[in-house]
Amino acid sequence: MAHRPGRVLVSRAEIAARVAELGRAIAREHGRETPLLVGVLKGAAIFMADLIRAIPVPIGIDFMGVASYGVGTRSSGAVRLTSDLSVSIEGRHVILVEDIVDTGRTVDYLRRNLETRDPKSLQVCTLLDKVERRQREVPLDYVGFAVPDRFVVGYGFDLGGLYRNLPDIHALEEG
Ligand code: IMP
Ligand code: MG
């Protein structure tokens, strides 16, 4: 069955407003710490680019790459590191920036991985939270939107590598 982007679940205006709030919240909590924001490639690249410009205090950025999905809409369950950080996080306040927490396996894996490198603190910021699908209990410090169990595309979210460039977040539809 073919799929296509259907109705808008979260509009670009709603995203922009919420990202501004998240940026202010991060600045309030970490204003004097120069936190390191770690974006999870590739999905969170778009969110990360908007989020960091909404944080009005000094920050650092870095990226990690993971692959957890095949070409379909269900996770393979196995998380694989495809690229690592370029800086040490020892003694840093780290905020992991994810596009979505679905089963929780990816964030659980990344959290455990990063904890072994002795950050001063480790928080998680995710744009979307698919609460119903959780299999691993993972603490989330900043959440953009809770969403229902629908596969989404746009604003960084892809299906088989496509649709990341759409400005809004759409539910995927058949047809
Ligand atoms: P988890 O490990 O099951 O929590 O899955 C997290 C990863 O699965 C996310 O970083 C996304 O890359 C991907 N993912 C989960 N749900 C969706 C979706 O609805 N659209 C696109 N990607 C998704
Ligand atoms: Mg992802």
Tab-separated table of C-alpha atoms in Angstrom, residues 19-20 55 74 86 110 155 163:
chain	number	residue	atom	x	y	z
A	19	VAL	CA	10.064	25.809	20.094
A	20	ALA	CA	10.300	29.405	21.367
A	55	ILE	CA	17.964	29.796	23.328
A	74	ARG	CA	7.869	0.239	12.536
A	86	SER	CA	33.240	15.161	18.161
A	110	LEU	CA	21.778	7.017	23.969
A	155	TYR	CA	9.817	18.839	9.810
A	163	TYR	CA	9.471	14.137	3.421
